Coordinates of C-alpha atoms in Angstrom, one line a residue:
X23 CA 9.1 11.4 -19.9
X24 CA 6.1 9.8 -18.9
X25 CA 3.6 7.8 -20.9
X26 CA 0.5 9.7 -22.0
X27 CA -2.0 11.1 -19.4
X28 CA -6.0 10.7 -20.4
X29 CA -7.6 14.2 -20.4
X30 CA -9.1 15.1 -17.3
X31 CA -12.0 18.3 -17.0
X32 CA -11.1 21.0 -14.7
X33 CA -12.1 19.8 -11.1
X34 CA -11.5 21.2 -7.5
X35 CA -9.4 19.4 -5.1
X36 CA -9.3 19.9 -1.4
X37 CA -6.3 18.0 1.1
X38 CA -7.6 18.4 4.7
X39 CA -4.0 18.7 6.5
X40 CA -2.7 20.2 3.4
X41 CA 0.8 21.1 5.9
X42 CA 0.9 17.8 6.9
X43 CA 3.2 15.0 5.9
X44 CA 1.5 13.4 3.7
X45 CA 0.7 16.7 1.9
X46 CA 4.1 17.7 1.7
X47 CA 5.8 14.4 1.2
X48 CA 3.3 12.4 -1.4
X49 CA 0.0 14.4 -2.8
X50 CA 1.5 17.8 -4.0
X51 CA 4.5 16.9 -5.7
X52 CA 2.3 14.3 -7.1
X53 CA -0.3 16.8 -8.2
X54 CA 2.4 18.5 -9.1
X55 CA 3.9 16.1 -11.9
X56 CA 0.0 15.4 -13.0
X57 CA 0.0 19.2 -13.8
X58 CA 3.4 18.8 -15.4
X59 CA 2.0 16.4 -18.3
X60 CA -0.9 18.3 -19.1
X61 CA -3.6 16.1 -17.3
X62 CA -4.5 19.1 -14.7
X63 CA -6.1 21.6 -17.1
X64 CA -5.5 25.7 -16.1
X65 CA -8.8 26.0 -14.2
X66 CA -8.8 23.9 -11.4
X67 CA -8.5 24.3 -8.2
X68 CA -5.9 22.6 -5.4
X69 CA -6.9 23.8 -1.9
X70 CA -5.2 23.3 1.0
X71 CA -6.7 23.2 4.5
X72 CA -5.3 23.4 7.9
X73 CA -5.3 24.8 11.0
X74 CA -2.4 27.3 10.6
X75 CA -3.2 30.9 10.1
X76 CA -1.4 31.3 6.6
X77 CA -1.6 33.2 3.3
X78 CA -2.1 32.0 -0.1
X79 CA 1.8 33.3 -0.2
X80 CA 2.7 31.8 2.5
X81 CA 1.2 28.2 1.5
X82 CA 3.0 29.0 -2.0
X83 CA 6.2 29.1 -0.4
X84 CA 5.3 25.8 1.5
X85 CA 4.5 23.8 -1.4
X86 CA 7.1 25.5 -3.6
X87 CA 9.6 24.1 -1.1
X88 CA 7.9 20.6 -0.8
X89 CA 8.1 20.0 -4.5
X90 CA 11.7 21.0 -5.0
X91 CA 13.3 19.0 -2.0
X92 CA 10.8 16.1 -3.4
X93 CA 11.7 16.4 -7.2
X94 CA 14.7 18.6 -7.1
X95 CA 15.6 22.3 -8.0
X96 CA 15.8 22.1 -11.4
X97 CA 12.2 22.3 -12.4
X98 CA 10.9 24.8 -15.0
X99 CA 10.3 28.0 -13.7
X100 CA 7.3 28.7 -15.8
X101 CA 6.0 25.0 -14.9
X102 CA 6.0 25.5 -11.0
X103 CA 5.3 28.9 -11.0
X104 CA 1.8 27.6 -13.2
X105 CA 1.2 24.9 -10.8
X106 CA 1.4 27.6 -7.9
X107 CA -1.0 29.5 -9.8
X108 CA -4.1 26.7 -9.1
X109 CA -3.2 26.8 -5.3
X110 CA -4.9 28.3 -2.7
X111 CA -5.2 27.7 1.4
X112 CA -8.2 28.0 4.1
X113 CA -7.4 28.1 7.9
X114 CA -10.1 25.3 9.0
X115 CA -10.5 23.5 12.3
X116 CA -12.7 20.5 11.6
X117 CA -14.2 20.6 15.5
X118 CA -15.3 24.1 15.5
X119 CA -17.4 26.3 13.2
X120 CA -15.1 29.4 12.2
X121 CA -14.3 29.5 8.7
X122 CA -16.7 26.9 7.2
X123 CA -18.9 29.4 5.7
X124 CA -16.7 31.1 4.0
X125 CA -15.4 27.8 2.4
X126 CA -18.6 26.7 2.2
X127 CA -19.0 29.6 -0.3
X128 CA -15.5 29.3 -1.9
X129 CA -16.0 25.7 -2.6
X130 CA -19.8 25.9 -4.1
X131 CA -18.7 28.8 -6.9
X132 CA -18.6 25.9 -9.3
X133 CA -20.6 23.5 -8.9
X134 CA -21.0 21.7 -12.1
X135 CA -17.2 19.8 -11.3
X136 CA -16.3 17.1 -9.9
X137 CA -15.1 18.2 -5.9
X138 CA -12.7 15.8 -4.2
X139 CA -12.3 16.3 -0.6
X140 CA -9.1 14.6 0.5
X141 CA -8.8 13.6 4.2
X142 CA -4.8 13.6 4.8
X143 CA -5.5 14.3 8.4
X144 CA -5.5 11.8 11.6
X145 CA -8.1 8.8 11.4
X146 CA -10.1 10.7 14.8
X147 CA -11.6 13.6 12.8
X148 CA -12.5 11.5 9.5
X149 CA -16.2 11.5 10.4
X150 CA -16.0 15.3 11.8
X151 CA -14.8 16.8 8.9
X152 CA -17.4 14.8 6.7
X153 CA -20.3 15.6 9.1
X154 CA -19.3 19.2 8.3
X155 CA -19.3 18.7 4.1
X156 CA -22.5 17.6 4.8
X157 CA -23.8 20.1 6.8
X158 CA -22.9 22.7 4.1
X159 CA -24.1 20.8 1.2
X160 CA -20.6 19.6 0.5
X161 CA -21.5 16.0 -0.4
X162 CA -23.1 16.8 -3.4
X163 CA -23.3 14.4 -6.0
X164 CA -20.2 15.2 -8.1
X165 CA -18.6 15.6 -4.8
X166 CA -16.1 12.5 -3.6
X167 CA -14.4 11.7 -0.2
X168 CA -10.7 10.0 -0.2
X169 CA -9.8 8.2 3.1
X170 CA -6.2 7.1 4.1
X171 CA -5.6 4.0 5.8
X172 CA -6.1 2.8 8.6
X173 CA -9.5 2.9 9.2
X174 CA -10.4 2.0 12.3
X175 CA -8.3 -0.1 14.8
X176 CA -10.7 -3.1 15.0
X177 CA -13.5 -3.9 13.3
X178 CA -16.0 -2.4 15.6
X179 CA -14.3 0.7 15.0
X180 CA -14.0 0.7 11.6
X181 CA -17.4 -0.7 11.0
X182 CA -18.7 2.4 13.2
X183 CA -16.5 4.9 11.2
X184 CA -18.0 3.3 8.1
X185 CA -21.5 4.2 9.1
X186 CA -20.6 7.6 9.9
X187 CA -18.6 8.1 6.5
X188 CA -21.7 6.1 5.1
X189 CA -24.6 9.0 6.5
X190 CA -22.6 11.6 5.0
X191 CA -21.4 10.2 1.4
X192 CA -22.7 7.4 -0.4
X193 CA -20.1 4.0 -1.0
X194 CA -19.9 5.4 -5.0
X195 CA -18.6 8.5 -3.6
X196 CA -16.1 7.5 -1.1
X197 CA -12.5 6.6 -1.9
X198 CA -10.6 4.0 1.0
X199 CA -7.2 4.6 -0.4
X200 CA -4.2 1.9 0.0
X201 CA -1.4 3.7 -2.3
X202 CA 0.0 0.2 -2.6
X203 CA -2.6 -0.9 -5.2
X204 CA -1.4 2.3 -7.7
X205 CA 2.4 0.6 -8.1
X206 CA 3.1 -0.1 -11.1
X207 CA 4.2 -3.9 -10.4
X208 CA 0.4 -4.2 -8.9
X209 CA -1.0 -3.0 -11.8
X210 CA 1.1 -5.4 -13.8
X211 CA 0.3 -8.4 -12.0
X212 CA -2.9 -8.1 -13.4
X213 CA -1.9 -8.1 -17.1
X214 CA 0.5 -10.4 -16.1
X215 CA -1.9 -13.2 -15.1
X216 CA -4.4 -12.2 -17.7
X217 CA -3.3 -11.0 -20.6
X218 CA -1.2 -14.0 -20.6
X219 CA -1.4 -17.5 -21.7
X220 CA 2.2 -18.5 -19.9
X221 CA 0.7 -18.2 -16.0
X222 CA -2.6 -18.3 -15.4
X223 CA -3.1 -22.7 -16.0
X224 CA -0.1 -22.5 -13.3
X225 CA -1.2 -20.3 -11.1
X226 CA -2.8 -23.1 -8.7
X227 CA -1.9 -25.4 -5.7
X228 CA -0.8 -27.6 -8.1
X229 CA 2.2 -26.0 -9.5
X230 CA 2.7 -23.3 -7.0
X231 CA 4.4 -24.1 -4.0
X232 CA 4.1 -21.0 -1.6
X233 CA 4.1 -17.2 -1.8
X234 CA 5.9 -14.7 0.0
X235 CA 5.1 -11.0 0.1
X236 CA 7.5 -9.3 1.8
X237 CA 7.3 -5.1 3.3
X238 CA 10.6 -4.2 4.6
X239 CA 11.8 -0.5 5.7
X240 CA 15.0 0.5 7.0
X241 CA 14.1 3.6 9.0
X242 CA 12.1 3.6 12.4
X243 CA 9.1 4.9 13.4
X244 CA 10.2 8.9 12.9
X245 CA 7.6 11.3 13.4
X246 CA 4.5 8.5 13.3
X247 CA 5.8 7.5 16.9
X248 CA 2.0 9.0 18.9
X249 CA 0.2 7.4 16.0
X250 CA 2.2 4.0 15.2
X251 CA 2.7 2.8 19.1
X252 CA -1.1 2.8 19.4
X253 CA -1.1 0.9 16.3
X254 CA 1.5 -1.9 15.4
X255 CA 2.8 -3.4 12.5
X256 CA -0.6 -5.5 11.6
X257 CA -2.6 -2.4 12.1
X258 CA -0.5 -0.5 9.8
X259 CA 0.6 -3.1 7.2
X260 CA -0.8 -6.3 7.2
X261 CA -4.4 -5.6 7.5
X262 CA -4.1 -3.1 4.6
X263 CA -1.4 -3.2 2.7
X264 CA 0.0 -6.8 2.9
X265 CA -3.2 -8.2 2.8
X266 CA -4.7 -6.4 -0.1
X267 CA -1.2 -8.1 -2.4
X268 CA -2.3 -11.0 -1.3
X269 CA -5.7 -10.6 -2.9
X270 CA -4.4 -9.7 -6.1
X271 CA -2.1 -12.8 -5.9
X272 CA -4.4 -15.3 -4.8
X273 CA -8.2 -13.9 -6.6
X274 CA -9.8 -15.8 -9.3
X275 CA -9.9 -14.3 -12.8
X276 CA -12.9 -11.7 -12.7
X277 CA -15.0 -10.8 -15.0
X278 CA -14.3 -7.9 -16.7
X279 CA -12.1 -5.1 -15.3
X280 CA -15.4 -3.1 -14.2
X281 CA -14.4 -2.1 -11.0
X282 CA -16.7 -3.9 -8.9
X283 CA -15.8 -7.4 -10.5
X284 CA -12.1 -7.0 -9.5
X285 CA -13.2 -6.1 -5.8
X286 CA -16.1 -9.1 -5.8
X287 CA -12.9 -11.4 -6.4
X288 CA -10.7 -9.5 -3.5
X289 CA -13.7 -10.1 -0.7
X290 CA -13.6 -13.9 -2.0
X291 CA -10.5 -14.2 -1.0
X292 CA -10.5 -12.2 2.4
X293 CA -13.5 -14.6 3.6
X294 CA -11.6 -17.7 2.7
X295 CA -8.3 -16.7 5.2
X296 CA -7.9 -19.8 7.2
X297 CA -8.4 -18.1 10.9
X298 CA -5.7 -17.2 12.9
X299 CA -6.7 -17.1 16.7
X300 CA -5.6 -18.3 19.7
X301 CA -5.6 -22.3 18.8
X302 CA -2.9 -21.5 16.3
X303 CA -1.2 -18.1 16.9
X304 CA 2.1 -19.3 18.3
X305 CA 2.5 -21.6 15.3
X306 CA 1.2 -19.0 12.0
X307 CA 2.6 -16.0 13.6
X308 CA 5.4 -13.9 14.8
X309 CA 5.8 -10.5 16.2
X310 CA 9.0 -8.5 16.6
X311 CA 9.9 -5.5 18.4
X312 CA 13.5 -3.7 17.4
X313 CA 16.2 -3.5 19.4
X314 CA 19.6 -0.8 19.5
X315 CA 22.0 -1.9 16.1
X316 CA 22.9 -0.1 12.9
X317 CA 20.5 1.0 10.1
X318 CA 21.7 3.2 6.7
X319 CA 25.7 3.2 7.8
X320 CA 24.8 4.4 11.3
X321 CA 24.1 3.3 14.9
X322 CA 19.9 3.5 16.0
X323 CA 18.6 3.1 19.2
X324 CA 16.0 0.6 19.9
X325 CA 12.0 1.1 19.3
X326 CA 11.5 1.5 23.1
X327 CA 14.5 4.1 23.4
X328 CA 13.1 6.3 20.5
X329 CA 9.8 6.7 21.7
X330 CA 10.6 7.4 25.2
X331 CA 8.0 4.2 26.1
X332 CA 10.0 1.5 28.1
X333 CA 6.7 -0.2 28.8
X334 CA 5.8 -0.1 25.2
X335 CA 4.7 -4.0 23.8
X336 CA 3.9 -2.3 20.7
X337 CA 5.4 -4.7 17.9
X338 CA 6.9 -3.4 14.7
X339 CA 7.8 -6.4 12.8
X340 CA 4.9 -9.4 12.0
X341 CA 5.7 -12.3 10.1
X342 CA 2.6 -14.5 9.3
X343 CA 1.8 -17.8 7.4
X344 CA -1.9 -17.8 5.4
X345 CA -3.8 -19.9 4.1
X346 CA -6.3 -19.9 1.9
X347 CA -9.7 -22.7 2.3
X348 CA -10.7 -22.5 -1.2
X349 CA -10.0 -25.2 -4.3
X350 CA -7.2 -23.1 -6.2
X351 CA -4.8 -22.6 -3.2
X352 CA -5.5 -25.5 -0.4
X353 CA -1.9 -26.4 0.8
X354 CA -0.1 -23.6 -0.4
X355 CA 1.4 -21.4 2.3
X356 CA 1.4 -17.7 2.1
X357 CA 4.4 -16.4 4.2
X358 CA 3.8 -12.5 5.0
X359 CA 6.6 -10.3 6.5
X360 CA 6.8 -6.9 7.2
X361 CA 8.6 -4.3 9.6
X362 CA 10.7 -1.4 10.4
X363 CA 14.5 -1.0 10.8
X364 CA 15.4 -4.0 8.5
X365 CA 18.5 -4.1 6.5
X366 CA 16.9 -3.2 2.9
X367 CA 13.7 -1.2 1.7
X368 CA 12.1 -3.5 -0.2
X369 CA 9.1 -4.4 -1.4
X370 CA 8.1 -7.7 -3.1
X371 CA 6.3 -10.2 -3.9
X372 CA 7.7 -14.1 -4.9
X373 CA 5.9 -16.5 -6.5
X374 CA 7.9 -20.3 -5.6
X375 CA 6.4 -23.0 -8.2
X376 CA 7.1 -26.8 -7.5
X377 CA 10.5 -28.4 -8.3
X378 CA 10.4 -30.7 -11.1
X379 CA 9.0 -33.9 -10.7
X380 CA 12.0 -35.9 -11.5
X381 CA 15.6 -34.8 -12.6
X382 CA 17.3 -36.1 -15.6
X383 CA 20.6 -34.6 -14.8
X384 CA 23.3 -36.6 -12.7
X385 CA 24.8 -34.3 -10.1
X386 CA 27.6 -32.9 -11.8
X387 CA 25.2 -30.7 -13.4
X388 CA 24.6 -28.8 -10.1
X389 CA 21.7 -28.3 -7.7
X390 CA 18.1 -27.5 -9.8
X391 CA 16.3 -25.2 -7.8
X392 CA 12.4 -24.5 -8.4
X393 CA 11.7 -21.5 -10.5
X394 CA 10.3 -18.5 -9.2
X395 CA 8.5 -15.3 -10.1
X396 CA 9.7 -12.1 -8.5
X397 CA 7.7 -9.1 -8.7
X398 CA 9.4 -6.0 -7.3
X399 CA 7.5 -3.1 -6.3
X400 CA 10.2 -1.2 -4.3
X401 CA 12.8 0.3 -5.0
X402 CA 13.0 -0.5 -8.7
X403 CA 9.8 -2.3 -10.3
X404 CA 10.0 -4.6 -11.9
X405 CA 9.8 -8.7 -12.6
X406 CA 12.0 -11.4 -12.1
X407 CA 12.2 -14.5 -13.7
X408 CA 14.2 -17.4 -12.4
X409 CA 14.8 -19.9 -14.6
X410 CA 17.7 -23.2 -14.7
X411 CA 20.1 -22.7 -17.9
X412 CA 23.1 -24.6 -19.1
X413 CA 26.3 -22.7 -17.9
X414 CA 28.0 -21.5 -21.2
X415 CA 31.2 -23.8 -22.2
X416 CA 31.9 -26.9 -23.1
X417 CA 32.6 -28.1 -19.6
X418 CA 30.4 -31.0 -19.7
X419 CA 26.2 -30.0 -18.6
X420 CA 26.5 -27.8 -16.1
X421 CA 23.2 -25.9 -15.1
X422 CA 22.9 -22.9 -13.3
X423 CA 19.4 -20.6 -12.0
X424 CA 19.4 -17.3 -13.5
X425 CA 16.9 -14.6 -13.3
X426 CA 15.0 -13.0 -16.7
X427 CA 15.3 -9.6 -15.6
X428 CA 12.6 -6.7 -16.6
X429 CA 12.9 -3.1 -15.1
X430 CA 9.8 -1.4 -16.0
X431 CA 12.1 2.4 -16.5
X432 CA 14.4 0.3 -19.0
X433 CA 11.8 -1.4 -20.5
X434 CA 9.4 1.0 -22.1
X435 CA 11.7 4.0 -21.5
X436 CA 9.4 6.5 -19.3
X437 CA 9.2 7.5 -16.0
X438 CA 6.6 5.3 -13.5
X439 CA 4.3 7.9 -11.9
X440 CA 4.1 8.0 -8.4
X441 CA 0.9 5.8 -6.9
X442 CA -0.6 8.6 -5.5
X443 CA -0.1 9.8 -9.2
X444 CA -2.6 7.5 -10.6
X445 CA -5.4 7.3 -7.5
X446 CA -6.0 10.9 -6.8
X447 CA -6.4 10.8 -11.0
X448 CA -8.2 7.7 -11.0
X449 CA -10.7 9.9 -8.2
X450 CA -11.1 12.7 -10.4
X451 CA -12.4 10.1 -13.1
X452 CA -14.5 8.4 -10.4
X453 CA -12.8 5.1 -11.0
X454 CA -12.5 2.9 -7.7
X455 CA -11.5 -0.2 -9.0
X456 CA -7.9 0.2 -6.5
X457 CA -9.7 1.7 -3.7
X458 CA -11.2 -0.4 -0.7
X459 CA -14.6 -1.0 -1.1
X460 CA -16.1 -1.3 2.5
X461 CA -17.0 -4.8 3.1
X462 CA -13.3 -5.5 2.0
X463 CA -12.2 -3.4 4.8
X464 CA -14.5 -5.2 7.3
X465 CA -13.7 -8.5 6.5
X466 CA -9.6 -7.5 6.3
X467 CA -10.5 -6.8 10.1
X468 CA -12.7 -9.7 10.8
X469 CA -9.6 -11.7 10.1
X470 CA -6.9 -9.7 11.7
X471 CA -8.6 -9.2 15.3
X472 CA -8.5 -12.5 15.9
X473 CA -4.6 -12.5 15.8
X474 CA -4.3 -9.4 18.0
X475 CA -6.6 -11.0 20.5
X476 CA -4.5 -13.9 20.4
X477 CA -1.5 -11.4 21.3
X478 CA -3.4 -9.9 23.9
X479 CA -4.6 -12.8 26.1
X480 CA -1.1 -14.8 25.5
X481 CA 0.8 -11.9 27.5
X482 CA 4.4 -12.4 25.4
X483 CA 5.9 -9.3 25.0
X484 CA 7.2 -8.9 21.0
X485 CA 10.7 -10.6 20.2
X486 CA 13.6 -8.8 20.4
X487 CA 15.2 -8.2 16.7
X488 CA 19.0 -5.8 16.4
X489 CA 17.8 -3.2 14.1
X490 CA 19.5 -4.0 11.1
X491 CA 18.4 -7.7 10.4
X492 CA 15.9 -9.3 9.3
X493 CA 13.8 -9.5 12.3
X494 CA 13.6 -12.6 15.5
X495 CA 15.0 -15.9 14.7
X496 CA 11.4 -17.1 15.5
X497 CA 10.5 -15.4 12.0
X498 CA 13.3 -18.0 10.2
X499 CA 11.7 -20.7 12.3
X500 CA 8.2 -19.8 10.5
X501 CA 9.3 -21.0 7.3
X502 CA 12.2 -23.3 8.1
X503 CA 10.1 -25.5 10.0
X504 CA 8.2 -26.0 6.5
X505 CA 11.5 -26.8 4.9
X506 CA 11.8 -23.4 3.1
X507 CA 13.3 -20.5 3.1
X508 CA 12.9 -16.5 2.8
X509 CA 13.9 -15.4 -0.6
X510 CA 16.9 -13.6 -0.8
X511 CA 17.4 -11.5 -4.3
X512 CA 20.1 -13.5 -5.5
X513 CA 18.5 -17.1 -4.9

């Protein structure tokens, strides 16, 4: 079970690329489970678009097969078979003019709901497709526009994507989605620091002693290889996804939860990023590039091997130390590490507070390590604890760290909906409090371009990592050189 959905009206939903990846993968068994609690009402419409000449039938088969390998084959008959019943599919290519009248049409039957146009396609036809909605009145204003990540490559590009997305919808209608921010241990970091009295007074330079948010996949590139080896690790994670964590970590308390008070304190925090450029690059940063090892019980080749690209300097591992020029967090390192073909999938973020001041235990007692805060996003979500306790026995004081453990499933009993769950919900409802807003966007950019031109005009190719690990040695160096460590679960 899941906990209770909020009613939502009827609405229409369109997914551009609706037999792509993302389609299959993440939005329709998503949609899917949404429909399954009762939150999609019998009435609406899911419409897939695409460039394939299919059937209604066909596209039912598609999705039908989608959400089975995704959620398994023992779903109610009755349920899928409804859920089937709301789906339909238009053959649409975004570049050229055949078909968009007769969606056109299709799509302005009902015009008194809420429309969201979902853009699950390549970044290059973003603005195409909404210069089309536009041109047939699609942009209405009930109507809404859902962007993926990433948006732009640089922030000249995004900035000129932005205007174009901007002369088509207005910023209250358009949706930049990072489906990091609908996790449930995101969410909770929230309620965590404010709905708390135990945190927030420590959550400061005094009393913290660095953070580390760490992204780590097992597999390799897979079938993102044209898209990801024009891109790179920062493109894809850190300007985005690691980046937005850190926001959340590091923002003052805001206001209210209106969404534009959350998002005011994000942008406070993305303007004060100590610059990384070519002064300091070799020092606060580290890029990686896998090599031929083992990943998931089995040998991979390398990054350079899969994509058929020996020339490739495409990195696809970053490790980065932030830091933040304001009064709450000056001195206090963020380390941030993400890549592909590392040994776990994992997802976190760590929270290291100062060791004690001064120890009142001799050292038989043992080794008193600072405390730490865990927050797990992937695979299981949940937060950690770590806390010194007396070892049980009456072998004299001995102290040992061990972790207050809190699994989200276990603790309030219900399945955690998908991200994607929440934000295409939270669309419908016109709530974009964990979308992007765009001047978060920009200035996400304004700090990362620096770093790639740093890369650029230095000339080092990425270093060399065995798939498998944990990425370069020069990563370790990072943080060892500031006498600490990367967390391991068990430390």
């Amino acid at each position: 079970m899941t906990a209770p959905a909020s009613h939502v009206d009827p609405f229409d939903l369109v997914i551009f690329g609706g037999t792509g990846d993302l389609a299959v993968r993440k939005l329709l068994p998503a949609l899917y489970h949404r429909y399954a609690d009762g939150q999609i009402q019998p009435g609406s419409r899911l419409i897939g678009v695409a460039r394939d000449a299919l059937s209604d039938a066909d596209y039912h088969v598609r999705v039908r097969d989608a959400v089975i390998k995704s959620l398994g084959s023992d779903l109610p008959e009755e349920t899928l078979h409804g859920f089937l019943h709301l789906i339909s599919y238009h053959a649409l290519d975004a570049r050229k003019d055949a078909g968009w009248d007769a969606f056109a049409a299709a799509m302005h039957a009902s015009p008194e709901r809420v429309c969201v146009f979902y853009l699950a396609t390549s970044p290059e036809i973003f603005v195409p497709i909404c210069e089309r909605l536009r041109e047939h009145g699609l942009n209405h204003g009930r109507a809404r526009v859902v962007v993926e990540k990433p948006i732009g490559r640089d922030l000249k590009s995004a900035t000129a994507i932005n205007d174009a997305l901007g002369r088509c919808f207005a910023e209250q209608q358009t949706f930049r989605i990072d489906h990091y921010l609908g996790k449930e241990t995101v969410q909770n970091l929230v309620a965590l620091r404010f709905g708390n009295a135990l945190f927030e007074p420590l959550w400061n330079a005094e009393h913290i002693d660095h953070v580390q948010i760490t992204v780590a996949e097992t597999i390799g590139v897979e079938w993102r290889a044209g898209f990801y080896d024009g891109a790179g690790a920062l493109r894809d994670m850190v300007q985005n996804h690691l980046l937005q964590l850190l926001c959340l970590v590091a923002m003052e308390p805001p206001a209210s939860l209106a969404p534009d008070a959350i998002r005011d304190e994000k942008l406070k925090v993305l303007r004060a990023l100590k610059p990384i450029d070519e002064s300091n690059a070799s020092q606060c940063s580290v890029r990686g590039q896998y090599r031929a090892g083992a990943s998931n019980g089995g040998a991979v080749p390398g990054y350079l091997e899969e994509i058929g690209r020996p020339e490739s300097r495409t990195e696809t591992f970053v490790a980065l130390k932030a830091e933040l020029r304001n009064w709450r967090w000056a001195g206090v390192p963020f380390y941030l590490r993400t890549g592909k073909r590392l040994p776990e999938r994992v997802s976190e973020i760590v929270i290291t507070f100062r060791a004690i001041p001064h120890s009142i235990f001799g050292e038989s007692a043992g080794q008193i390590s600072p405390n730490k805060l865990v927050l797990r996003l992937q695979p299981d979500e949940g937060v950690k604890l770590w806390l010194m306790n007396k070892y049980p026995g009456p072998g004299g004081l001995r102290l040992r760290r061990v972790a207050l453990d809190m699994s989200f499933a276990e603790a309030f009993g219900v399945r955690n909906p998908d991200a994607y769950e929440r934000l295409l919900m939270d669309v419908v409802r016109g709530n974009p409090t964990l979308f992007m807003r765009r001047d978060e966007v920009e200035a996400a950019w304004a700090w990362a371009d620096p770093i790639l031109a740093a890369w650029e005009a230095g000339q080092d190719a990425p270093k060399g990592y065995t798939a498998g690990t944990w990425g370069p040695s020069a990563a370790v160096a990072l943080i060892e050189r500031d006498g600490r460590t990367w967390h391991e679960d068990a430390t």
